């Protein structure tokens, strides 16, 4: 079989060359231009993939092996699945606290702060597990991680039922269920970036609307169930677990993208052709920037000699190539995997952090003038191989799950970003925002108790209204994400300041309509923070470090989620009411927006300083080189 394949490949190359020669003769005899141009282009492409230019081969391999987002088709089933997962996760996190926390306070005879810690651990681990969930998606795939997450979260809620004290709930309800929710949420967002490029903003917008729908629906449904179970929090947790395990069915729809057999065979053919003509002075790995080609060479080594397969190993070569193509298309191999906007404007967005409004508009115009709308945009990060200075492989290790997970986490958590003042300011802002993020969802009802005659449905409607307005605001954020001439950072800052100031005024409300008005700025602030975070990271940090930045930001946000609600509850325990809690938490949210106002200027200063340092280093290196040349001439 291997002999037949080699003969076939040889015949194909022979026919191509003969056809090219005939075309040249036809051009000279009959003046034919069209076939000759076509054949010349084909011949030129063949010449490009010569062994003397491995970087060209690398580019061709990436173009062939990369699975382009279909931007539709089954992708809409992915959007539906993501919508349901967002609906379940955020619907539960945003709504069950106002029911369960008072029940725990009375059931365990504990303080508000102790009860609040349970919900804060749940929401905190929802963020903390983000980098780990990303690494798991990279190794096992999004569907497997989301399926496991739904089971883990449901089991966490069930284990909470016989909890003898609040400390057990910290582990079961908080840590275990929170980790499960993180494993459900992250894949639902990541996989959309694999299926959508140009329509990603629309697809993501529809998916995250599940958060608002979930908040709206469960805010009303939970009260009905709470009355049905006669205010028994343990029976209520059975209902919560049932809602969570329904995410298993939604996660089944998260089918991974697979490379076609023709793609894999084409990659194998390119590698075979390269190996056949490779110059003998690079017997191992080249020193060029060719990680995909080098990996293919490594994994197919010994399976062929001079274009002839050994021992009928065609299948083993195809299998080796298939694994490398799968590696190329892993989620974290795409630098834009956490970007929620359409990729058609990603080049302009990645520069607006260092450009003023006029420069950004001009840059966007140039992009639109020079870039075809149907041009596929690929943003592949480079795989890292352990290569010695002489170009040979060193310390080659067998593939293992733990090693893959560790490598993915290492790539996500970039310590260099922690030395960036602008990034640290952005991260600190996220921590302060999350301190206030969940407080109105849980404690707004305590202020509504001041108004006599309100029904349970009317009290729950405020949270439902936040969910509805959140949907509208997120759609608006999707529009902003696709307009690079609009600063996402400025919009985010204004929205957070307004939301924070509105939260500070809650203790002064005396009428029901005032609480309804409050829902408008708070919903906009929450939506802008959640939807524009990745866009802001792209503007300030750039595409190359986006995945790293996102992983670290999730950790900082988790800290804010953990400490926010207990702080608000502790203030209530100390003062006897939630007035001070809303003053302080609202102030923190307003400060989180205000402190980001100078971010653009700070980032420009940081980049200018870095460029001057690089220029100085180059001059010093040049002087050393000149000095060495002078010494050698002597």
Coordinates of C-alpha atoms in Angstrom, one line a residue:
X1 CA 0.0 0.0 0.0
X2 CA 2.8 2.4 0.8
X3 CA 4.5 1.6 -2.5
X4 CA 1.2 2.4 -4.3
X5 CA 0.9 5.7 -2.4
X6 CA 4.5 6.7 -3.3
X7 CA 3.9 5.8 -7.0
X8 CA 0.7 7.8 -7.0
X9 CA 2.4 10.9 -5.5
X10 CA 5.2 10.5 -8.0
X11 CA 2.7 10.3 -10.9
X12 CA 0.9 13.4 -9.7
X13 CA 4.2 15.4 -9.6
X14 CA 5.1 14.0 -13.1
X15 CA 1.7 14.9 -14.6
X16 CA 1.9 18.4 -13.0
X17 CA 5.3 19.0 -14.6
X18 CA 4.3 17.6 -18.0
X19 CA 1.1 19.8 -18.0
X20 CA 3.2 22.8 -17.1
X21 CA 5.5 22.1 -20.0
X22 CA 2.6 21.6 -22.4
X23 CA 1.1 24.9 -21.2
X24 CA 4.3 26.7 -22.0
X25 CA 4.4 25.2 -25.5
X26 CA 0.7 26.2 -26.0
X27 CA 1.5 29.8 -25.0
X28 CA 4.3 30.1 -27.5
X29 CA 2.3 28.5 -30.4
X30 CA -1.2 29.9 -29.7
X31 CA -0.6 32.9 -27.5
X32 CA -2.7 31.4 -24.7
X33 CA -2.5 33.4 -21.6
X34 CA -5.0 32.1 -19.1
X35 CA -3.8 28.5 -18.7
X36 CA -0.2 29.6 -18.7
X37 CA -0.8 32.1 -15.9
X38 CA -2.6 29.5 -13.9
X39 CA 0.1 26.9 -14.4
X40 CA 2.8 29.5 -13.7
X41 CA 1.1 30.4 -10.4
X42 CA 0.9 26.7 -9.6
X43 CA 4.6 26.2 -10.4
X44 CA 5.5 29.3 -8.4
X45 CA 3.6 27.8 -5.4
X46 CA 5.6 24.6 -5.8
X47 CA 8.8 26.6 -5.9
X48 CA 7.8 28.3 -2.7
X49 CA 7.7 25.0 -0.8
X50 CA 11.3 24.2 -1.5
X51 CA 13.4 22.8 1.3
X52 CA 15.6 25.9 1.3
X53 CA 12.7 27.9 2.7
X54 CA 11.2 26.0 5.7
X55 CA 9.4 29.1 7.0
X56 CA 7.3 29.2 3.7
X57 CA 6.6 25.5 4.3
X58 CA 5.6 26.3 7.8
X59 CA 3.1 28.9 6.6
X60 CA 1.7 26.6 4.0
X61 CA 1.3 23.8 6.6
X62 CA -0.5 26.2 9.0
X63 CA -2.9 27.4 6.3
X64 CA -3.7 23.8 5.3
X65 CA -3.9 22.4 8.8
X66 CA -5.8 25.3 10.4
X67 CA -9.6 24.6 10.8
X68 CA -11.2 27.8 9.7
X69 CA -14.3 28.9 11.8
X70 CA -17.4 28.0 9.7
X71 CA -19.2 31.2 11.0
X72 CA -22.5 29.4 10.9
X73 CA -23.9 25.9 10.2
X74 CA -23.6 23.8 13.4
X75 CA -22.1 26.8 15.0
X76 CA -25.6 28.0 15.8
X77 CA -26.2 24.8 17.8
X78 CA -23.0 25.7 19.7
X79 CA -24.5 29.2 20.4
X80 CA -27.7 27.6 21.7
X81 CA -25.7 25.3 24.0
X82 CA -23.7 28.2 25.3
X83 CA -26.8 30.2 25.8
X84 CA -28.3 27.5 28.0
X85 CA -25.1 27.0 30.0
X86 CA -24.9 30.8 30.7
X87 CA -28.5 30.8 31.7
X88 CA -28.0 28.0 34.2
X89 CA -24.7 29.1 35.7
X90 CA -25.4 32.9 36.0
X91 CA -29.1 32.3 36.8
X92 CA -28.2 30.2 39.8
X93 CA -25.3 32.4 41.0
X94 CA -27.2 35.7 40.8
X95 CA -30.5 34.6 42.4
X96 CA -30.1 31.8 45.0
X97 CA -28.2 33.9 47.5
X98 CA -31.1 36.1 48.5
X99 CA -33.1 33.0 49.4
X100 CA -30.4 30.7 50.9
X101 CA -28.4 33.2 53.0
X102 CA -31.2 34.2 55.3
X103 CA -32.1 30.5 55.7
X104 CA -28.5 29.7 56.7
X105 CA -28.4 32.6 59.2
X106 CA -31.5 31.3 61.0
X107 CA -30.8 27.6 60.5
X108 CA -27.2 27.6 61.8
X109 CA -27.6 30.6 64.0
X110 CA -24.7 32.4 62.4
X111 CA -23.8 36.0 61.4
X112 CA -24.6 37.5 58.0
X113 CA -20.9 37.6 57.1
X114 CA -20.5 33.8 57.8
X115 CA -23.5 33.0 55.6
X116 CA -22.3 35.4 52.9
X117 CA -19.0 33.6 52.7
X118 CA -20.7 30.5 51.2
X119 CA -22.0 32.4 48.2
X120 CA -18.8 34.4 47.8
X121 CA -16.7 31.2 47.7
X122 CA -19.1 29.9 45.0
X123 CA -18.7 33.0 42.9
X124 CA -15.0 33.3 43.6
X125 CA -14.1 29.8 42.5
X126 CA -16.3 30.3 39.5
X127 CA -13.5 32.8 38.5
X128 CA -10.5 31.0 40.1
X129 CA -11.0 27.9 38.2
X130 CA -11.0 29.8 34.9
X131 CA -7.3 29.3 34.0
X132 CA -7.4 25.6 35.1
X133 CA -10.6 25.1 33.0
X134 CA -8.9 26.7 30.0
X135 CA -6.0 24.2 30.4
X136 CA -8.5 21.3 30.6
X137 CA -10.3 22.5 27.5
X138 CA -6.9 22.6 25.7
X139 CA -6.2 19.0 26.6
X140 CA -9.6 17.2 26.8
X141 CA -11.8 19.5 24.7
X142 CA -14.6 21.9 25.6
X143 CA -17.4 19.3 25.6
X144 CA -15.8 17.0 28.1
X145 CA -14.9 19.8 30.5
X146 CA -18.4 21.3 30.4
X147 CA -20.0 17.8 31.0
X148 CA -17.7 17.2 33.9
X149 CA -18.4 20.7 35.3
X150 CA -22.2 20.1 35.3
X151 CA -21.7 16.8 37.2
X152 CA -19.3 18.3 39.7
X153 CA -21.6 21.3 40.4
X154 CA -24.7 19.2 40.8
X155 CA -22.8 16.8 43.2
X156 CA -21.6 19.8 45.2
X157 CA -25.1 21.0 45.8
X158 CA -26.3 17.5 46.7
X159 CA -23.4 17.1 49.2
X160 CA -24.5 20.3 50.8
X161 CA -27.9 18.9 51.8
X162 CA -26.7 17.0 54.9
X163 CA -24.2 19.7 55.9
X164 CA -24.1 19.9 59.7
X165 CA -22.6 23.4 59.8
X166 CA -21.7 26.3 57.6
X167 CA -18.0 25.2 57.3
X168 CA -19.0 22.1 55.4
X169 CA -21.0 24.3 53.0
X170 CA -17.9 26.3 52.3
X171 CA -16.4 23.2 50.9
X172 CA -19.4 21.6 49.1
X173 CA -21.6 24.5 48.1
X174 CA -18.8 27.0 47.7
X175 CA -15.6 25.3 46.5
X176 CA -17.0 22.1 44.7
X177 CA -20.1 23.7 43.1
X178 CA -18.1 26.9 42.2
X179 CA -15.4 24.9 40.5
X180 CA -18.1 23.0 38.5
X181 CA -19.7 26.2 37.5
X182 CA -16.4 27.6 36.3
X183 CA -15.9 24.4 34.2
X184 CA -19.3 24.9 32.7
X185 CA -18.9 28.6 31.9
X186 CA -15.4 28.8 30.4
X187 CA -15.9 26.1 27.6
X188 CA -19.2 27.7 26.6
X189 CA -17.3 31.0 25.8
X190 CA -14.2 29.5 24.4
X191 CA -15.8 27.2 21.9
X192 CA -17.7 30.1 20.2
X193 CA -14.3 31.6 19.2
X194 CA -13.5 28.3 17.5
X195 CA -16.8 28.3 15.5
X196 CA -17.1 32.0 14.7
X197 CA -14.7 34.7 13.4
X198 CA -16.5 37.5 11.5
X199 CA -19.9 36.8 13.2
X200 CA -18.3 36.2 16.6
X201 CA -19.7 39.4 18.1
X202 CA -23.2 38.3 17.2
X203 CA -22.8 34.7 18.3
X204 CA -21.2 35.8 21.6
X205 CA -23.9 38.4 22.2
X206 CA -26.7 35.8 21.8
X207 CA -24.9 33.3 24.0
X208 CA -24.3 35.7 26.9
X209 CA -27.9 36.9 26.8
X210 CA -28.5 33.6 28.6
X211 CA -27.1 35.2 31.6
X212 CA -29.8 37.9 31.6
X213 CA -32.5 35.4 30.8
X214 CA -31.4 33.1 33.6
X215 CA -31.3 36.0 36.1
X216 CA -34.8 37.0 35.0
X217 CA -36.4 33.5 35.0
X218 CA -34.8 32.1 38.1
X219 CA -35.4 35.3 40.2
X220 CA -39.2 34.6 39.8
X221 CA -39.1 30.8 39.7
X222 CA -37.0 30.4 42.8
X223 CA -39.7 32.1 44.9
X224 CA -42.3 29.7 43.6
X225 CA -40.1 26.7 44.4
X226 CA -39.2 28.2 47.8
X227 CA -42.8 28.3 48.8
X228 CA -43.4 24.8 47.3
X229 CA -40.7 23.3 49.5
X230 CA -42.1 25.2 52.5
X231 CA -38.9 27.3 52.9
X232 CA -36.8 24.2 53.5
X233 CA -33.3 25.1 52.2
X234 CA -32.2 21.4 52.0
X235 CA -35.1 20.6 49.6
X236 CA -34.4 23.8 47.7
X237 CA -30.9 22.5 47.0
X238 CA -32.3 19.4 45.3
X239 CA -34.1 21.7 42.9
X240 CA -30.8 23.7 42.4
X241 CA -28.9 20.5 41.7
X242 CA -31.6 19.4 39.2
X243 CA -31.3 22.7 37.4
X244 CA -27.5 22.4 37.3
X245 CA -27.4 18.8 36.0
X246 CA -29.6 19.9 33.1
X247 CA -26.5 21.6 31.8
X248 CA -25.2 18.1 31.0
X249 CA -27.7 17.9 28.1
X250 CA -26.7 21.4 26.9
X251 CA -23.0 20.5 27.0
X252 CA -23.6 17.4 24.8
X253 CA -24.1 19.9 21.9
X254 CA -20.5 21.2 22.2
X255 CA -19.1 19.2 19.4
X256 CA -15.5 19.9 18.7
X257 CA -14.3 21.0 15.3
X258 CA -12.3 18.2 13.5
X259 CA -9.9 18.5 10.6
X260 CA -11.1 16.7 7.5
X261 CA -9.2 13.7 6.2
X262 CA -8.2 15.6 3.1
X263 CA -6.6 18.3 5.3
X264 CA -4.6 15.7 7.2
X265 CA -3.5 14.0 3.9
X266 CA -2.5 17.3 2.4
X267 CA -0.4 18.2 5.5
X268 CA 1.2 14.7 5.2
X269 CA 1.9 15.3 1.5
X270 CA 3.6 18.6 2.2
X271 CA 5.8 17.1 4.9
X272 CA 6.7 14.2 2.6
X273 CA 7.7 16.6 -0.2
X274 CA 9.7 18.7 2.2
X275 CA 11.5 15.6 3.6
X276 CA 12.2 14.3 0.2
X277 CA 14.1 17.5 -0.9
X278 CA 15.5 18.6 2.4
X279 CA 19.1 19.7 2.4
X280 CA 21.4 17.2 4.2
X281 CA 22.9 19.9 6.5
X282 CA 19.8 20.1 8.7
X283 CA 19.5 16.4 9.8
X284 CA 17.4 17.3 12.9
X285 CA 15.4 20.4 13.5
X286 CA 15.9 23.6 11.7
X287 CA 16.7 26.8 13.6
X288 CA 14.0 28.7 11.7
X289 CA 10.7 29.8 13.3
X290 CA 8.9 26.6 12.3
X291 CA 7.3 25.0 15.3
X292 CA 4.5 23.1 13.4
X293 CA 6.9 21.8 10.8
X294 CA 9.5 20.9 13.4
X295 CA 6.9 19.0 15.4
X296 CA 5.8 17.1 12.3
X297 CA 9.4 16.2 11.5
X298 CA 9.9 15.0 15.1
X299 CA 6.8 12.8 15.2
X300 CA 7.2 11.3 11.7
X301 CA 11.0 10.7 12.1
X302 CA 12.0 7.2 11.2
X303 CA 8.8 6.4 9.4
X304 CA 10.1 7.3 5.9
X305 CA 13.4 7.5 4.1
X306 CA 13.9 9.6 1.0
X307 CA 10.2 9.7 0.3
X308 CA 9.7 5.9 0.7
X309 CA 7.8 4.8 3.7
X310 CA 9.2 2.1 5.9
X311 CA 7.4 -1.1 6.7
X312 CA 4.1 0.0 5.3
X313 CA 3.8 2.8 7.8
X314 CA 1.5 5.1 5.9
X315 CA -1.2 4.8 8.6
X316 CA 1.3 5.7 11.3
X317 CA 2.4 8.8 9.5
X318 CA -1.2 9.9 8.9
X319 CA -1.9 9.3 12.6
X320 CA 1.2 11.3 13.6
X321 CA 0.2 14.1 11.3
X322 CA -3.4 14.0 12.6
X323 CA -2.2 14.5 16.2
X324 CA -0.1 17.5 15.2
X325 CA -3.0 19.0 13.3
X326 CA -5.1 18.5 16.4
X327 CA -2.4 20.2 18.5
X328 CA -2.4 23.2 16.0
X329 CA -6.2 23.6 16.5
X330 CA -6.3 23.4 20.3
X331 CA -8.2 26.3 21.9
X332 CA -5.2 28.0 23.4
X333 CA -3.3 27.8 20.2
X334 CA -5.5 30.7 19.0
X335 CA -4.4 34.0 20.4
X336 CA -7.9 35.5 20.0
X337 CA -9.7 32.7 21.8
X338 CA -10.9 35.0 24.6
X339 CA -11.8 37.9 22.3
X340 CA -15.5 38.3 22.1
X341 CA -15.7 40.7 19.1
X342 CA -15.5 40.0 15.4
X343 CA -12.0 39.3 14.1
X344 CA -12.5 41.6 11.1
X345 CA -11.7 44.6 13.4
X346 CA -9.2 42.9 15.7
X347 CA -6.2 44.6 14.0
X348 CA -7.6 48.1 14.7
X349 CA -8.7 47.2 18.2
X350 CA -5.3 45.9 19.1
X351 CA -3.7 49.3 18.4
X352 CA -6.3 51.7 19.8
X353 CA -4.8 51.6 23.2
X354 CA -1.8 53.4 21.9
X355 CA -3.6 55.7 19.4
X356 CA -5.8 58.7 19.9
X357 CA -9.3 58.8 18.4
X358 CA -8.2 60.4 15.1
X359 CA -5.3 58.0 14.6
X360 CA -7.6 55.0 15.4
X361 CA -10.2 56.2 12.8
X362 CA -7.5 56.7 10.2
X363 CA -6.0 53.2 10.9
X364 CA -9.5 51.6 10.7
X365 CA -10.1 53.3 7.3
X366 CA -6.8 52.1 5.9
X367 CA -7.6 48.5 7.1
X368 CA -11.0 48.6 5.4
X369 CA -9.6 50.0 2.2
X370 CA -6.8 47.4 2.0
X371 CA -8.4 44.3 3.5
X372 CA -10.9 42.2 1.6
X373 CA -13.9 41.4 3.7
X374 CA -13.7 37.7 2.9
X375 CA -10.1 37.3 4.0
X376 CA -9.8 34.6 6.6
X377 CA -8.0 35.9 9.7
X378 CA -5.9 33.4 11.6
X379 CA -4.2 34.2 14.8
X380 CA -2.2 31.2 15.8
X381 CA 0.2 31.3 18.7
X382 CA 3.4 29.4 18.3
X383 CA 3.8 26.0 19.8
X384 CA 6.8 25.7 22.1
X385 CA 9.4 23.0 21.5
X386 CA 12.3 22.3 23.8
X387 CA 15.1 23.0 21.4
X388 CA 18.8 23.4 22.1
X389 CA 21.0 26.2 20.7
X390 CA 22.3 24.0 17.9
X391 CA 18.8 23.3 16.6
X392 CA 18.6 19.8 17.9
X393 CA 15.8 18.5 20.2
X394 CA 16.8 18.3 23.9
X395 CA 15.0 16.6 26.8
X396 CA 12.2 15.1 24.6
X397 CA 9.5 13.9 26.9
X398 CA 6.6 11.6 26.3
X399 CA 3.2 13.3 26.0
X400 CA 1.2 13.1 29.2
X401 CA -2.1 14.7 30.4
X402 CA -0.5 16.3 33.5
X403 CA 2.4 17.7 31.4
X404 CA 0.0 19.1 28.8
X405 CA -2.1 20.7 31.5
X406 CA 0.9 22.1 33.3
X407 CA 2.3 23.6 30.0
X408 CA -1.1 25.2 29.2
X409 CA -1.2 26.8 32.7
X410 CA 2.4 27.9 32.4
X411 CA 1.6 29.6 29.1
X412 CA -1.5 31.3 30.6
X413 CA 0.1 32.7 33.7
X414 CA 2.7 35.1 32.3
X415 CA 4.7 36.6 35.1
X416 CA 5.9 39.4 32.8
X417 CA 2.5 41.0 32.9
X418 CA 2.6 41.3 36.6
X419 CA 5.5 43.8 36.1
X420 CA 3.3 46.0 33.9
X421 CA 1.8 49.0 35.8
X422 CA -1.1 49.4 33.3
X423 CA -2.0 45.8 33.6
X424 CA -1.8 45.7 37.4
X425 CA -4.1 48.8 37.5
X426 CA -6.6 47.1 35.2
X427 CA -6.4 43.9 37.4
X428 CA -6.9 45.9 40.6
X429 CA -9.9 47.7 39.0
X430 CA -11.5 44.3 38.3
X431 CA -11.0 43.2 41.9
X432 CA -12.8 46.3 43.2
X433 CA -15.6 45.9 40.6
X434 CA -16.3 42.3 41.7
X435 CA -16.4 43.4 45.4
X436 CA -19.7 45.2 44.5
X437 CA -20.8 43.0 41.6
X438 CA -23.0 40.5 43.6
X439 CA -24.1 42.8 46.5
X440 CA -27.2 44.2 44.9
X441 CA -28.3 40.8 43.6
X442 CA -28.2 39.4 47.2
X443 CA -29.0 42.3 49.5
X444 CA -31.3 44.7 47.5
X445 CA -34.3 42.9 48.9
X446 CA -33.3 44.0 52.4
X447 CA -33.8 47.6 51.4
X448 CA -37.1 46.8 49.7
X449 CA -38.3 45.5 53.1
X450 CA -38.5 49.2 54.1
X451 CA -41.5 49.7 51.7
X452 CA -44.7 48.3 53.2
X453 CA -47.1 46.3 51.2
X454 CA -44.7 44.9 48.6
X455 CA -45.4 41.3 47.5
X456 CA -42.7 38.7 47.1
X457 CA -43.1 38.9 43.3
X458 CA -42.6 42.7 43.4
X459 CA -39.4 42.3 45.4
X460 CA -38.1 39.6 43.0
X461 CA -39.0 41.7 40.0
X462 CA -36.1 44.1 40.6
X463 CA -33.5 41.3 40.1
X464 CA -35.5 40.1 37.0
X465 CA -35.4 43.6 35.6
X466 CA -31.6 43.7 36.1
X467 CA -31.5 40.5 34.0
X468 CA -33.7 42.0 31.2
X469 CA -31.7 45.3 31.1
X470 CA -28.5 43.2 31.1
X471 CA -29.6 41.6 27.8
X472 CA -30.2 45.0 26.1
X473 CA -26.9 46.4 27.5
X474 CA -24.9 43.4 26.3
X475 CA -26.3 43.8 22.8
X476 CA -25.1 47.4 22.9
X477 CA -21.7 46.3 24.1
X478 CA -21.5 43.9 21.1
X479 CA -22.1 46.9 18.8
X480 CA -19.3 48.8 20.6
X481 CA -16.9 45.9 20.3
X482 CA -17.3 46.0 16.5
X483 CA -16.5 49.7 16.3
X484 CA -12.8 50.3 16.9
X485 CA -13.3 54.0 16.7
X486 CA -15.3 53.8 20.0
X487 CA -13.1 53.4 23.0
X488 CA -14.3 50.4 25.0
X489 CA -12.3 51.6 27.9
X490 CA -14.0 55.0 28.1
X491 CA -17.5 53.3 27.8
X492 CA -16.5 50.8 30.6
X493 CA -15.3 53.6 32.9
X494 CA -18.4 55.7 32.5
X495 CA -20.7 52.7 33.0
X496 CA -18.9 51.6 36.2
X497 CA -18.8 55.1 37.7
X498 CA -22.5 55.5 37.1
X499 CA -23.3 52.0 38.5
X500 CA -21.2 52.7 41.6
X501 CA -22.8 56.1 42.3
X502 CA -26.3 54.6 41.8
X503 CA -25.5 51.8 44.3
X504 CA -24.4 54.4 46.8
X505 CA -27.8 56.1 46.6
X506 CA -29.9 52.9 47.3
X507 CA -30.2 53.6 51.1
X508 CA -32.0 56.8 50.4
X509 CA -34.8 55.2 48.3
X510 CA -38.3 55.4 49.8
X511 CA -40.4 54.5 46.8
X512 CA -40.6 51.3 44.7
X513 CA -40.1 53.1 41.4
X514 CA -36.7 54.4 42.6
X515 CA -35.5 50.9 43.0
X516 CA -36.6 50.2 39.4
X517 CA -34.7 53.2 38.1
X518 CA -31.6 52.0 40.0
X519 CA -31.7 48.8 37.9
X520 CA -30.9 50.8 34.7
X521 CA -27.4 52.2 35.5
X522 CA -26.4 49.1 37.6
X523 CA -27.4 46.7 34.7
X524 CA -25.4 48.8 32.2
X525 CA -22.4 48.8 34.5
X526 CA -22.5 45.0 35.0
X527 CA -23.0 44.3 31.3
X528 CA -20.2 46.6 30.1
X529 CA -17.8 45.2 32.6
X530 CA -18.6 41.6 31.6
X531 CA -18.8 42.1 27.9
X532 CA -16.0 44.6 27.2
X533 CA -13.3 43.1 29.4
X534 CA -11.7 41.2 26.6
X535 CA -11.9 44.2 24.2
X536 CA -10.2 46.4 26.8
X537 CA -7.4 43.8 27.2
X538 CA -6.9 43.7 23.5
X539 CA -6.7 47.5 23.3
X540 CA -4.2 47.8 26.1
X541 CA -2.2 44.6 26.1
X542 CA -2.4 43.5 22.5
X543 CA -3.3 40.1 20.9
X544 CA -0.1 38.3 21.7
X545 CA -0.6 38.5 25.5
X546 CA -4.3 38.4 25.5
X547 CA -4.8 34.8 26.8
X548 CA -2.2 35.3 29.4
X549 CA -3.8 38.5 30.6
X550 CA -7.3 37.0 30.7
X551 CA -6.1 34.1 32.9
X552 CA -4.5 36.4 35.4
X553 CA -7.5 38.8 35.4
X554 CA -9.8 35.9 36.3
X555 CA -7.7 35.3 39.4
X556 CA -7.9 38.9 40.5
X557 CA -11.7 39.0 39.8
X558 CA -12.1 35.9 41.9
X559 CA -10.4 37.6 44.9
X560 CA -13.0 40.5 44.6
X561 CA -15.9 38.0 44.4
X562 CA -14.7 36.2 47.5
X563 CA -14.2 39.2 49.7
X564 CA -17.0 41.5 48.5
X565 CA -20.2 40.0 49.9
X566 CA -18.7 39.0 53.3
X567 CA -17.5 42.6 53.6
X568 CA -21.0 43.9 53.0
X569 CA -22.5 41.4 55.4
X570 CA -19.9 42.2 58.1
X571 CA -20.8 45.9 57.9
X572 CA -24.4 44.9 58.4
X573 CA -23.5 42.8 61.4
X574 CA -21.6 45.8 62.8
X575 CA -24.1 48.6 62.1
X576 CA -27.4 46.7 62.1
X577 CA -28.4 47.6 58.5
X578 CA -27.1 47.4 55.0
X579 CA -26.8 51.2 54.4
X580 CA -23.0 51.4 55.0
X581 CA -22.6 48.2 52.9
X582 CA -24.1 49.9 49.9
X583 CA -22.2 53.2 50.5
X584 CA -18.9 51.3 50.6
X585 CA -19.5 48.8 47.9
X586 CA -20.9 51.4 45.5
X587 CA -17.9 53.6 46.2
X588 CA -15.5 50.7 45.3
X589 CA -17.3 50.2 42.0
X590 CA -17.2 53.9 41.2
X591 CA -13.5 54.0 42.1
X592 CA -12.8 50.9 39.9
X593 CA -14.1 52.9 36.9
X594 CA -12.4 56.2 37.9
X595 CA -9.0 54.5 38.4
X596 CA -9.0 53.2 34.8
X597 CA -9.3 56.7 33.3
X598 CA -5.6 57.2 33.0
X599 CA -5.0 53.7 31.7
X600 CA -4.5 54.7 28.1
X601 CA -2.0 57.4 28.9
X602 CA -0.2 55.1 31.3
X603 CA 0.0 52.4 28.7
X604 CA 1.5 54.8 26.1
X605 CA 4.1 55.9 28.7
X606 CA 5.0 52.3 29.4
X607 CA 5.4 51.4 25.7
X608 CA 7.5 54.5 25.1
X609 CA 9.7 53.6 28.0
X610 CA 10.1 50.1 26.7
X611 CA 10.9 51.3 23.2
X612 CA 13.6 53.7 24.5
X613 CA 15.1 50.9 26.6
X614 CA 15.2 48.6 23.6
X615 CA 16.8 51.3 21.5
X616 CA 19.4 51.9 24.1
X617 CA 20.1 48.2 24.3
X618 CA 20.6 48.0 20.6
X619 CA 23.1 50.9 20.6
X620 CA 25.0 49.3 23.5
X621 CA 25.1 45.9 21.6
X622 CA 26.2 47.6 18.5
X623 CA 29.1 49.3 20.4
X624 CA 30.1 45.9 21.8
X625 CA 30.0 44.4 18.3
X626 CA 32.1 47.2 16.9
X627 CA 34.6 46.9 19.7
X628 CA 34.9 43.1 19.1
X629 CA 35.5 43.7 15.4
X630 CA 38.2 46.2 16.3
X631 CA 39.9 43.8 18.7
X632 CA 39.8 41.0 16.2
X633 CA 41.4 43.2 13.5
X634 CA 44.3 43.9 15.8

